[in-house]
Short mmCIF file of C-alpha atoms and ligand atoms in Angstrom, two decimals:
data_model
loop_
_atom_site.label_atom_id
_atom_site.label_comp_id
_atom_site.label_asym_id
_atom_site.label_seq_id
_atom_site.Cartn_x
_atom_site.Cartn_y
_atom_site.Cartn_z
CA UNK A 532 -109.19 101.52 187.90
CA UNK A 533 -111.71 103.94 189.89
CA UNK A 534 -108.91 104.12 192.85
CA UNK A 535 -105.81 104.88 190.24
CA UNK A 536 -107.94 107.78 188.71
CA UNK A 537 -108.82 109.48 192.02
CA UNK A 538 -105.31 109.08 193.31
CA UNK A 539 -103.79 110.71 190.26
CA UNK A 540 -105.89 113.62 190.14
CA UNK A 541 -104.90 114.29 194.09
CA UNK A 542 -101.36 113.85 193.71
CA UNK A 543 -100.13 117.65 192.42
CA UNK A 544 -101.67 118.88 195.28
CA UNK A 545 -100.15 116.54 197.75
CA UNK A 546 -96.51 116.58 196.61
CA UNK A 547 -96.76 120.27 196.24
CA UNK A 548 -98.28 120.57 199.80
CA UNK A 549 -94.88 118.03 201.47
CA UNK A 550 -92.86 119.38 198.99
CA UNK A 551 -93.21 123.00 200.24
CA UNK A 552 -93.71 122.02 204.10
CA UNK A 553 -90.23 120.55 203.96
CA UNK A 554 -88.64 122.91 201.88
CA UNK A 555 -89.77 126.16 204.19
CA UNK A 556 -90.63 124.44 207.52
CA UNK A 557 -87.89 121.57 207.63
CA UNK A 558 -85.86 122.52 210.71
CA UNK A 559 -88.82 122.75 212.48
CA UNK A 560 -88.44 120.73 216.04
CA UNK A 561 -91.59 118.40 217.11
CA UNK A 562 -90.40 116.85 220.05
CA UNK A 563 -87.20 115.40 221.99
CA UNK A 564 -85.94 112.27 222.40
CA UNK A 565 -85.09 111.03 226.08
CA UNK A 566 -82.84 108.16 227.16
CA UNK A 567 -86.05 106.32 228.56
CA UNK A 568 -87.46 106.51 224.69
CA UNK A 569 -83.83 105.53 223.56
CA UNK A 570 -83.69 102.28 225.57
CA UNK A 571 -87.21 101.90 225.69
CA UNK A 572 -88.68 101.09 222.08
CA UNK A 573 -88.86 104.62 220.94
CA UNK A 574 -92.50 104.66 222.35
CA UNK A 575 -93.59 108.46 222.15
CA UNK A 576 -91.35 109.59 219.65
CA UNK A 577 -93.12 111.71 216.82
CA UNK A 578 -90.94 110.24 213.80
CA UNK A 579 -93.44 108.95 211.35
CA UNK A 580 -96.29 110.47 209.28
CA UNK A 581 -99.43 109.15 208.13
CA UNK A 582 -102.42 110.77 207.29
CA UNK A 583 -104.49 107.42 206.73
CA UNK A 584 -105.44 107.02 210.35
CA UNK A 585 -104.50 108.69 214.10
CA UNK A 586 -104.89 107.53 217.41
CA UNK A 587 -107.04 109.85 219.65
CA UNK A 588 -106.73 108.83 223.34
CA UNK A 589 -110.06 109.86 223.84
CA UNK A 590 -111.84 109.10 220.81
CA UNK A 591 -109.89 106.13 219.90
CA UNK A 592 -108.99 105.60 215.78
CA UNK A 593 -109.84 108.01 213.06
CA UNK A 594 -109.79 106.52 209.86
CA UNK A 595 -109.18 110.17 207.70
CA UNK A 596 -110.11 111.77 210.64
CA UNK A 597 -113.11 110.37 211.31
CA UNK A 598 -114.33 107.92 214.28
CA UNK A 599 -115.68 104.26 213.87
CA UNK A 600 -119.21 105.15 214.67
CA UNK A 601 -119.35 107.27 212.15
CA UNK A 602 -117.30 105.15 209.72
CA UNK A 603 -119.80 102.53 209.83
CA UNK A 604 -122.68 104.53 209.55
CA UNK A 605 -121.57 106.87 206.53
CA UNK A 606 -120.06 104.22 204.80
CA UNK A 607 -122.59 102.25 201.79
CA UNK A 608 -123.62 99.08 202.27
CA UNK A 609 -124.85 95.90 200.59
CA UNK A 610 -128.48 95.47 200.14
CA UNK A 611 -129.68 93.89 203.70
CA UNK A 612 -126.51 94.00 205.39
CA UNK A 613 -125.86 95.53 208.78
CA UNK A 614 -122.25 96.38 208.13
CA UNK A 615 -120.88 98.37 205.12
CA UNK A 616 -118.57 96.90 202.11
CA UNK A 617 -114.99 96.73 203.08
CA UNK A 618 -114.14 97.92 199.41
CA UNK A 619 -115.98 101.15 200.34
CA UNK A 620 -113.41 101.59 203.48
CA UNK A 621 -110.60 100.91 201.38
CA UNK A 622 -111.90 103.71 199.21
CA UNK A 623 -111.70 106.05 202.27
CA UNK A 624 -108.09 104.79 203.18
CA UNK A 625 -106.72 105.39 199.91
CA UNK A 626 -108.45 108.65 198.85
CA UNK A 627 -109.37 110.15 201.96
CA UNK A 628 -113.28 110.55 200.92
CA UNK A 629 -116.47 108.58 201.77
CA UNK A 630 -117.49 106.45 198.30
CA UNK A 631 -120.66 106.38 196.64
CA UNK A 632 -122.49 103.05 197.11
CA UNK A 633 -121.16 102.74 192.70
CA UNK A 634 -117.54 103.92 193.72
CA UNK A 635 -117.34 101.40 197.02
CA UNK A 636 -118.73 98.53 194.12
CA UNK A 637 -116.28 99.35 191.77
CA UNK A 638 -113.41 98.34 194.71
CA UNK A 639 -115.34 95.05 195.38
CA UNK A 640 -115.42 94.52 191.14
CA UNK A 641 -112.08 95.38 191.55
CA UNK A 642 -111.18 92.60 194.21
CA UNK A 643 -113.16 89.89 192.10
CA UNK A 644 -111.06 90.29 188.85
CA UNK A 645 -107.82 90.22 191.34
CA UNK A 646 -109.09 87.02 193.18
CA UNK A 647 -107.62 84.56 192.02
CA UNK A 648 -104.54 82.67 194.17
CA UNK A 649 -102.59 80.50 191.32
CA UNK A 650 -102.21 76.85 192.15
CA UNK A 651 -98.70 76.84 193.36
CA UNK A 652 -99.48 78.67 196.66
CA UNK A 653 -102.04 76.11 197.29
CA UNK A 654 -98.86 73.50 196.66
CA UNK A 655 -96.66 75.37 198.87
CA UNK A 656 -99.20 75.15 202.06
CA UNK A 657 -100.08 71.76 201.45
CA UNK A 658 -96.42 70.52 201.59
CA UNK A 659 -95.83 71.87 204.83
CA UNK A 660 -96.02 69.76 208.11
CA UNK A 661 -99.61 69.81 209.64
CA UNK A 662 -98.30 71.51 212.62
CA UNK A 663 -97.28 74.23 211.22
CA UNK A 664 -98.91 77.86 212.68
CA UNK A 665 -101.55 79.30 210.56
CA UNK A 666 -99.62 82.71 210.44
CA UNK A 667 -96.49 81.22 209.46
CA UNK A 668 -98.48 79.42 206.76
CA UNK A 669 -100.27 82.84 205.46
CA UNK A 670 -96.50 84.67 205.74
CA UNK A 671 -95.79 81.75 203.42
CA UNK A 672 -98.31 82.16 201.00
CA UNK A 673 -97.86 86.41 200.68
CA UNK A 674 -94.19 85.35 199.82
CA UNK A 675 -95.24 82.37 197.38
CA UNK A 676 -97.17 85.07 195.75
CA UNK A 677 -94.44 87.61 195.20
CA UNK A 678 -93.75 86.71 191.65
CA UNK A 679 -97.18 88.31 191.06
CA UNK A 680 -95.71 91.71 191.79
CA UNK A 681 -95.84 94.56 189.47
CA UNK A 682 -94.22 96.80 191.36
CA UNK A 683 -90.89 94.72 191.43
CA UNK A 684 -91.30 94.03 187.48
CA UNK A 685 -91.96 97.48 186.31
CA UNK A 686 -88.73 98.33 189.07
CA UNK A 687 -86.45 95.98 187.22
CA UNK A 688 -87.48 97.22 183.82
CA UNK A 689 -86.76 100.84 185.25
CA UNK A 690 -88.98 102.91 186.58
CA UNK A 691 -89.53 106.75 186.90
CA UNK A 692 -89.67 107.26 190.89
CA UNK A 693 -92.84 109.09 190.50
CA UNK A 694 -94.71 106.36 188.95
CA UNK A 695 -93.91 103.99 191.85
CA UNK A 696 -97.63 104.50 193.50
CA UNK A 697 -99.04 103.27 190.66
CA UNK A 698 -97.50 99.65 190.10
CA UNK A 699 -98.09 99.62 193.79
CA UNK A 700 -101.49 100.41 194.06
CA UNK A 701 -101.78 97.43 191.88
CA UNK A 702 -100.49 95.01 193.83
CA UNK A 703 -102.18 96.46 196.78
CA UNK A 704 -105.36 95.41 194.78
CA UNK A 705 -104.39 92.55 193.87
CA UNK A 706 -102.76 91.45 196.93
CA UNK A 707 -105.83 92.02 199.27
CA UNK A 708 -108.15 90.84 196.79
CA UNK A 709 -106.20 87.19 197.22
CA UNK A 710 -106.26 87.50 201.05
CA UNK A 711 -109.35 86.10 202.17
CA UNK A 712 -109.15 83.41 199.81
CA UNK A 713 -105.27 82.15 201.18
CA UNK A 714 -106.72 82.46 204.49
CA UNK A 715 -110.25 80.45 204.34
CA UNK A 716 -107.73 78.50 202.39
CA UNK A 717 -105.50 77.98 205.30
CA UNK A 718 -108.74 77.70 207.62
CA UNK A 719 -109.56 74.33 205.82
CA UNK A 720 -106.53 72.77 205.24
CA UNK A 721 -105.96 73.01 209.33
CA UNK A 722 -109.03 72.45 210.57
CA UNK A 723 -111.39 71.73 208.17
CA UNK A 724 -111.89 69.23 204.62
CA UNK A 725 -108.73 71.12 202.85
CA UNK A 726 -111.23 72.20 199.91
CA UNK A 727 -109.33 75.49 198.06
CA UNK A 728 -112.05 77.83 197.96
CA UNK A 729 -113.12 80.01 195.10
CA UNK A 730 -114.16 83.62 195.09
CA UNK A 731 -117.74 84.16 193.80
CA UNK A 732 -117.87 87.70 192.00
CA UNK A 733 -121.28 88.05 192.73
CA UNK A 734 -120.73 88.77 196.06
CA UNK A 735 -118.42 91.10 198.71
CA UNK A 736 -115.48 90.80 200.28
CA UNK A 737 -117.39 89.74 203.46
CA UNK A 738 -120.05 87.68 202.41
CA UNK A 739 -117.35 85.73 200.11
CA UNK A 740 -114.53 85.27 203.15
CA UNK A 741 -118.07 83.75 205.37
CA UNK A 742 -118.84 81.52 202.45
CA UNK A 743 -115.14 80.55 201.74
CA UNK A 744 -114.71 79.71 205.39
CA UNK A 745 -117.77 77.20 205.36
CA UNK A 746 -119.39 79.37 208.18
CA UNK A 747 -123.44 79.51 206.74
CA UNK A 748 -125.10 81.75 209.27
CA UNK A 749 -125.71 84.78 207.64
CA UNK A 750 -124.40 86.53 210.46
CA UNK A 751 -121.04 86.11 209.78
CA UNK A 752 -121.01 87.91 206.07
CA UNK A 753 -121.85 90.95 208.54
CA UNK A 754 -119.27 90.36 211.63
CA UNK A 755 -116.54 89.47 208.62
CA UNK A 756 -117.07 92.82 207.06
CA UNK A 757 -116.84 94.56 210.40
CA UNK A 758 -113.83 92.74 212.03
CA UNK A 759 -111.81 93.94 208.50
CA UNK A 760 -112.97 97.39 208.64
CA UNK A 761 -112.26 97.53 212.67
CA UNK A 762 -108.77 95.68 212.20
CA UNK A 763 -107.50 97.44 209.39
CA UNK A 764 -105.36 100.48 211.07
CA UNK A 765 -104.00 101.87 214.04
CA UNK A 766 -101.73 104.70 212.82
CA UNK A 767 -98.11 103.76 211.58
CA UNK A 768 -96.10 102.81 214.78
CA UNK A 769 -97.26 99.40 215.63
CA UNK A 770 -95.14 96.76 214.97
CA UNK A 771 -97.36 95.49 211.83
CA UNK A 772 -97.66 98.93 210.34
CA UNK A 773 -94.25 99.72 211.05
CA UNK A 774 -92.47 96.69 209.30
CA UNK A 775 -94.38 97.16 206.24
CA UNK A 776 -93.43 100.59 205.69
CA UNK A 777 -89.44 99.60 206.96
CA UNK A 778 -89.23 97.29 204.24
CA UNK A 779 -91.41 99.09 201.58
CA UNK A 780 -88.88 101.72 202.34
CA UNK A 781 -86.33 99.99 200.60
CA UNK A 782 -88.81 99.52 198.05
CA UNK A 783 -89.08 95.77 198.73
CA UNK A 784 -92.55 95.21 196.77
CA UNK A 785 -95.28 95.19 198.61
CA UNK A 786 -95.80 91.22 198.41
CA UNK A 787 -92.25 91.12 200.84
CA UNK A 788 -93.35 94.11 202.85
CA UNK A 789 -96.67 92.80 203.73
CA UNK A 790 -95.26 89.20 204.42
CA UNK A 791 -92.67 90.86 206.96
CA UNK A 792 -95.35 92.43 208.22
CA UNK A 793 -97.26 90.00 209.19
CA UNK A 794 -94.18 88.12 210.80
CA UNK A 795 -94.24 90.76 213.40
CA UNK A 796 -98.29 90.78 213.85
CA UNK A 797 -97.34 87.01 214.88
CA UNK A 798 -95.71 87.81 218.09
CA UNK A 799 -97.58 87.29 221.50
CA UNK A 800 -97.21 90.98 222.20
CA UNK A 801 -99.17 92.02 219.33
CA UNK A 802 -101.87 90.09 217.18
CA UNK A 803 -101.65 86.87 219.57
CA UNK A 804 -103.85 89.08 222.45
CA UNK A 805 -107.09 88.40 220.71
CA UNK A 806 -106.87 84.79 221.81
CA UNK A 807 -105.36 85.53 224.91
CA UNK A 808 -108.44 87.02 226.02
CA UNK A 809 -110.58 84.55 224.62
CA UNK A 810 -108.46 81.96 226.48
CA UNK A 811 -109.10 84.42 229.76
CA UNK A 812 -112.91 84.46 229.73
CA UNK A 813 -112.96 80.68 229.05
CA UNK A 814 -110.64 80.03 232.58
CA UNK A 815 -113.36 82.00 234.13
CA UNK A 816 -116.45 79.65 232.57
CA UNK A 817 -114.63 76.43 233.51
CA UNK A 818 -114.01 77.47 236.73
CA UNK A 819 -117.44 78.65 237.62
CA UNK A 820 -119.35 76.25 235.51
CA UNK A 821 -120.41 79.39 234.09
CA UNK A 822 -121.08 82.75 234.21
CA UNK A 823 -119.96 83.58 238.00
CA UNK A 824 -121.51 86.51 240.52
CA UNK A 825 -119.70 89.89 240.56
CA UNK A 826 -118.40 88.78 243.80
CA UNK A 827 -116.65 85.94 242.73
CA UNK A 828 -115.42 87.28 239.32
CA UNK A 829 -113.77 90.56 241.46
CA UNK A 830 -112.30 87.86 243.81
CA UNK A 831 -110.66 85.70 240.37
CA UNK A 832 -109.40 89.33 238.88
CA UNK A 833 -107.78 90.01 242.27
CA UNK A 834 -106.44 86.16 242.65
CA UNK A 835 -105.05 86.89 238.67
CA UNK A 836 -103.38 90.76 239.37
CA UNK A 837 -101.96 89.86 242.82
CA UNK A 838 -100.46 86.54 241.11
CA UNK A 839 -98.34 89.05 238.99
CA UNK A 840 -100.35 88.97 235.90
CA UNK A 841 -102.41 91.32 233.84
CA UNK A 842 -106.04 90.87 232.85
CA UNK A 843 -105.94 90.32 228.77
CA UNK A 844 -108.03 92.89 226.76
CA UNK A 845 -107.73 95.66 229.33
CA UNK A 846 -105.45 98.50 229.27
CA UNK A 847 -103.78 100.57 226.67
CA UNK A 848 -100.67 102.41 225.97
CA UNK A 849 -102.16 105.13 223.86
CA UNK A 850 -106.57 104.81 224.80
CA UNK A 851 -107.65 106.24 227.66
CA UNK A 852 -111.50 105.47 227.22
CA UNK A 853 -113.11 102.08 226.15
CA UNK A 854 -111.89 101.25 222.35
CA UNK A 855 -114.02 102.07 219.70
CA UNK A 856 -113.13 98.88 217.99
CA UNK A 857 -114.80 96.87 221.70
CA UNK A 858 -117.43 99.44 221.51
CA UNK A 859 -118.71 97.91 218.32
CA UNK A 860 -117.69 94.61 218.30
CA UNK A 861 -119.96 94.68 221.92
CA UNK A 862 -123.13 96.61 220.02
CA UNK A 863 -123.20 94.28 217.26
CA UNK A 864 -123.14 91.28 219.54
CA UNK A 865 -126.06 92.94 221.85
CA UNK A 866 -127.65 93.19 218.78
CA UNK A 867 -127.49 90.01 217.03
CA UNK A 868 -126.52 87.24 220.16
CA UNK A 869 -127.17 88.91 223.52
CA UNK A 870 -128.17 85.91 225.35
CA UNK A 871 -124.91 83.84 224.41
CA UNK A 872 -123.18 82.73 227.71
CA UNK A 873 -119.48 84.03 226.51
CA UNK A 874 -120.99 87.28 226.05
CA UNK A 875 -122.42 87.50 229.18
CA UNK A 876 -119.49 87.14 230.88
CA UNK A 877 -117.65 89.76 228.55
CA UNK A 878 -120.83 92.07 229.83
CA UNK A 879 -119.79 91.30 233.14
CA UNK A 880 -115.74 91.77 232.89
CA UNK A 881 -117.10 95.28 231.60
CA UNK A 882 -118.49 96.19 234.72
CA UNK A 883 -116.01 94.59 237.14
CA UNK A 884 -112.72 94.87 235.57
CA UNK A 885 -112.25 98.77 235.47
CA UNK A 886 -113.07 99.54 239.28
CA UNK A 887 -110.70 96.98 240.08
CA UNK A 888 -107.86 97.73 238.12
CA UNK A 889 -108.99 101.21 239.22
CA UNK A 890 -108.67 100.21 242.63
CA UNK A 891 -104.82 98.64 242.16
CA UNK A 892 -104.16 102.51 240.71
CA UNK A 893 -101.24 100.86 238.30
CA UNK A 894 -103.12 100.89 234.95
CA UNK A 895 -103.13 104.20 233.21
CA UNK A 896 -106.25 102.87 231.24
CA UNK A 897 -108.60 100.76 233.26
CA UNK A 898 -111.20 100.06 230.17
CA UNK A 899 -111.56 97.38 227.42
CA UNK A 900 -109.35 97.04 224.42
CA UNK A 901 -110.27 95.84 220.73
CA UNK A 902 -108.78 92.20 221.77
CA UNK A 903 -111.40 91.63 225.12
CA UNK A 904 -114.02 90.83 222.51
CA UNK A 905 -112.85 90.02 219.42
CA UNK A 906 -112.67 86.21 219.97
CA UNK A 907 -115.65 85.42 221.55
CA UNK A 908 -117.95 86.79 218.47
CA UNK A 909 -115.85 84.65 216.03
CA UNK A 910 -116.28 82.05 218.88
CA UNK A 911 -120.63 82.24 218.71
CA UNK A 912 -119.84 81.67 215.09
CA UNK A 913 -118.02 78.31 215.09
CA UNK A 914 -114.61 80.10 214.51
CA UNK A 915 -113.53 78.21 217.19
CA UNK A 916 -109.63 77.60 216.75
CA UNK A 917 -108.06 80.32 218.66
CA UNK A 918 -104.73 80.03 216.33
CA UNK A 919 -106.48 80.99 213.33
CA UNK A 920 -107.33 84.61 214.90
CA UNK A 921 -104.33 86.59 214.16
CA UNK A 922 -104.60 85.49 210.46
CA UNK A 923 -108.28 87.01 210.31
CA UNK A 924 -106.57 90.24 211.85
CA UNK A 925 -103.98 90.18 208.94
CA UNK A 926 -106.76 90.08 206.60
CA UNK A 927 -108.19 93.33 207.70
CA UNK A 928 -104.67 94.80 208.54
CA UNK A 929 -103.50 94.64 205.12
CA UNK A 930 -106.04 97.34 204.18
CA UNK A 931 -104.53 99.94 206.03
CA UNK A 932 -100.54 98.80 205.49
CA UNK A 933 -101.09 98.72 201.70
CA UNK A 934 -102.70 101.97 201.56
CA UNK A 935 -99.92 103.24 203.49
CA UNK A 936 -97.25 101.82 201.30
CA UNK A 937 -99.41 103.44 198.21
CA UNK A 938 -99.22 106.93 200.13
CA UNK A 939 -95.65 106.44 201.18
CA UNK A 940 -94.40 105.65 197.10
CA UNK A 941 -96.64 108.43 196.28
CA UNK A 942 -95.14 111.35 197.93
CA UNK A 943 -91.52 110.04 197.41
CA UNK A 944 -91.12 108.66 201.36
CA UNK A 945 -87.43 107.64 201.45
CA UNK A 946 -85.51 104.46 202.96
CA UNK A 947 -85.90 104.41 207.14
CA UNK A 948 -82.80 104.81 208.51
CA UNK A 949 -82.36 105.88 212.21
CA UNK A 950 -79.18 106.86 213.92
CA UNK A 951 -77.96 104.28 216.54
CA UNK A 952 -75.88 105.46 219.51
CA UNK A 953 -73.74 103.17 222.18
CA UNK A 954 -74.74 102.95 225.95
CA UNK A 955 -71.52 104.63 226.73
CA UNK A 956 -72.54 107.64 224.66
CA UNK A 957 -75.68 107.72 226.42
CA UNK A 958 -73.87 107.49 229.59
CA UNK A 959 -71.83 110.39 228.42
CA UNK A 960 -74.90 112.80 227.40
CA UNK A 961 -76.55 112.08 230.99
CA UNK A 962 -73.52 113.19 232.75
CA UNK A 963 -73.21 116.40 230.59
CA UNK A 964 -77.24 116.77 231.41
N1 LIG B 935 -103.97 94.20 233.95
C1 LIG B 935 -103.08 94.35 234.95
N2 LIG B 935 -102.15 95.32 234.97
C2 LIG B 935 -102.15 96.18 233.96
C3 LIG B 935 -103.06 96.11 232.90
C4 LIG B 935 -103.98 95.05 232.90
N3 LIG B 935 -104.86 94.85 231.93
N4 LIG B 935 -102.80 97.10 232.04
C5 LIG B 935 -101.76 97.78 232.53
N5 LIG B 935 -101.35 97.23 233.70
C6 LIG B 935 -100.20 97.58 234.50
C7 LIG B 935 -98.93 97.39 233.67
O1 LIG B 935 -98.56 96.03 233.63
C8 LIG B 935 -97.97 98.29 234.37
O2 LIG B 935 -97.52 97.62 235.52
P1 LIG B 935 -95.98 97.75 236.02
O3 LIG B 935 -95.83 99.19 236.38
O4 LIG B 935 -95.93 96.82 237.17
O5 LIG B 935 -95.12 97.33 234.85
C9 LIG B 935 -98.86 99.45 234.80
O6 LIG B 935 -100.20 98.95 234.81
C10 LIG B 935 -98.80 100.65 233.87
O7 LIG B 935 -99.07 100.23 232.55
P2 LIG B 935 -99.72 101.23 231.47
O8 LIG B 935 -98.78 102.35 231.27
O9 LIG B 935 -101.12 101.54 231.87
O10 LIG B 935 -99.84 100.30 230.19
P3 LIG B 935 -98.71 100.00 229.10
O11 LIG B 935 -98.75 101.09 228.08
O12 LIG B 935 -97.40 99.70 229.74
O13 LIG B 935 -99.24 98.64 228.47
C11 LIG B 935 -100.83 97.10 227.59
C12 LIG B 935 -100.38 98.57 227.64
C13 LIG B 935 -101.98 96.97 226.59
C14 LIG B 935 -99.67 96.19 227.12
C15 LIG B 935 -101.30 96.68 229.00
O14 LIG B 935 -102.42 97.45 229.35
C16 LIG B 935 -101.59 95.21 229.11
O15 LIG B 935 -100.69 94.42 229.38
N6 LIG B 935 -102.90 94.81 228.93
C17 LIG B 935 -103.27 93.42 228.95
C18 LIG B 935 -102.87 92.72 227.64
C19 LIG B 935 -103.66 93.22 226.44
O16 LIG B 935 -104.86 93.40 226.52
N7 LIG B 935 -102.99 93.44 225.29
C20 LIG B 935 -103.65 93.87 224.05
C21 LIG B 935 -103.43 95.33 223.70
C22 LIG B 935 -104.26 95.75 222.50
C23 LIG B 935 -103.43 95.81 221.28
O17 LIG B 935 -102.74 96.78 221.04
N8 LIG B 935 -103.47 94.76 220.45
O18 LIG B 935 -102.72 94.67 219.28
#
């Protein structure tokens, strides 16, 4: 495999490079640790590594240090698409380099012999009740699939610790490649005729999750291969990232890490925001019959903050300029749908929403997240059932987790385990402070 050969040839030079940075440097302090970050989620705390993708609070994500603009610019592309293949960013995530159009084709060839989902997945979602939450349906189906996992079979036969990447890497492969194929899966059997749909090798990871989804504007192929490549990291301390490399950490395979994972991206306070804002901008149309005048959309935003709650899609605890990820999300909708009424009104929430929350002074970031657009391009495409959203996010979210568990078996990370201390000893060190 074209990813397995790259990744060995890096490797002496990357366990030599941690190898010696801990071994001369590893007393070396790189921040504190206050009671607020104690108590308070451990936000701020410098106390994981990654070098697959950093936060920039005024640039937004770097994927291997570099931005999304030019991410989707340098990376190859299919012939006549907008948007480049997603096998050619998970080349960059894993190896740290930009593909050749051949290398970022090999990944998608890749994908296409991994495709297939075997029939008792398809079994387990279709026995569960109708009701059931499309995320808890594609934690289900990551979990149904474990027994695929090489990691955990090569583990029980005994493995050499420094071999771990590479059973790994191969269920990272094999793992993503089923992805989009559980979740059009899911798609249908919730909403749709319940057809299990079939991955065509003749086409890319984008193009084949539009077609598997039963969504025939072209357009989509394009906005598919984007939302993945925008969704698929945001460093290692979010509560998706984090999970997968807690449990990988006890090398759990990385069909149970990735399942966890997405567990967590299930809660309201993380992948649910997409339709929250969605949900938002819709309020806003009903009310108004519309699109409404600045006036009356600064009067609703006011009405909404001095009712006690926040506007969805704005604000950040890391950003402190628009994200990247609504940047492009917003060009490629100017681009292909500008006249499309939901759109409008995201155009206007762009120019209204900062001054205001500007105005209140509480926000530390006044400008647009990733989540203020995200729903209302799937929305112009017929995507239309909000609860599906957070599974297309786990879609392109498992690119960057499973390159991170690769990365983290690769240079020998060990099992995560923090110290807890008691309120009363916290008590005790602010009294001595
Ligand atoms: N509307 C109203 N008030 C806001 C606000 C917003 N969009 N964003 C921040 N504030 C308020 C906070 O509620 C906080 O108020 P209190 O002091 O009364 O508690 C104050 O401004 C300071 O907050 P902050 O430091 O600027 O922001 P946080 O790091 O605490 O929170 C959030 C970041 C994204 C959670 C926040 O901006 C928010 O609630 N935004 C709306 C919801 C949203 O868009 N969530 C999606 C985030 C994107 C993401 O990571 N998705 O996975």
């Amino acid at each position: 495999m074209i990813l397995k050969e790259k990744i060995s040839a890096m490797l002496p030079e990357w366990r030599e490079r941690v190898t010696k940075l801990l071994k001369e440097h590893g007393s070396v302090v790189v921040g504190d640790v206050t009671i607020k970050q104690v108590y308070g989620g451990m936000r701020g705390v410098k106390a994981l590594v990654t070098d697959i993708s950093y936060v920039d609070p005024n640039s937004g994500i770097r994927f291997r240090g570099h931005t999304i603009p030019e991410v989707l610019e340098k990376l190859p592309k299919p012939d006549g698409a907008e948007m480049p293949y997603v096998g050619g960013l998970y080349y960059l995530l894993l190896t740290g380099e930009f593909p050749t159009k051949e290398e970022a084709e090999a990944v998608e060839a890749e994908w296409a012999k991994n495709a297939e989902v075997p029939a008792h997945v398809f079994d387990v979602l279709r026995a569960m009740p109708k009701d059931t939450h499309p995320m808890a349906l594609f934690s289900m189906a990551v979990l149904a699939l474990q027994g695929e996992s090489k990691f955990a079979r090569r583990y029980a036969e005994g493995m050499n610790k420094f071999e771990y990447w590479d059973p790994a890497l191969d269920d990272a492969m094999a793992l993503t490649a089923k992805l989009p194929v559980v979740a059009a899966f899911i798609y249908r059997l919730k909403y749709k005729d319940g057809a299990e749909p079939k991955y065509d090798p003749n086409m890319d990871y984008g193009a084949n999750f539009a077609r598997m989804m039963g969504v025939d504007n072209p357009g989509y192929a394009d906005l598919a291969r984007l939302y993945f490549i925008l969704h698929s990291d945001h460093e290692s301390g979010n509560v998706s990232a984090h999970t997968m490399h807690l449990v990988g950490s006890a090398l759990a395979d990385p069909y149970y890490a990735f399942s966890a994972a997405m567990d967590g991206l299930a809660g309201p306070l993380h992948g649910l925001a997409n339709q929250k804002a969605l949900g938002f901008l819709m309020s806003i149309r009903d009310k108004f019959g519309g699109v409404p005048s600045q006036e009356q959309l600064r009067e609703f935003l006011w009405d909404t903050l001095n009712s006690g709650q926040v506007i969805p899609g704005y604000g950040h605890a890391v950003l402190r300029v628009p994200d990247p990820r609504y940047v492009a999300q917003f060009e490629f909708a100017k681009k292909n749908f500008p006249d499309d009424e939901l759109f409008r009104l995201v155009q206007l929430m762009y120019d209204t929403v900062p001054p205001v929350l500007q105005e209140q002074g509480k926000a530390k970031n006044p400008w647009p997240n990733v989540d203020a657009i995200s729903g209302t391009l799937q929305y112009y495409y017929g995507v239309t059932e909000f609860d599906f959203y957070t599974v297309l996010f786990g879609v392109g979210r498992a690119l960057g987790v499973t390159a991170n568990y690769v990365w983290a078996r690769a240079l020998g990370q060990p099992i995560e385990r923090p110290k807890s201390l008691t309120t009363a000893m916290l008590e005790e060190a602010a009294q001595k402070a």
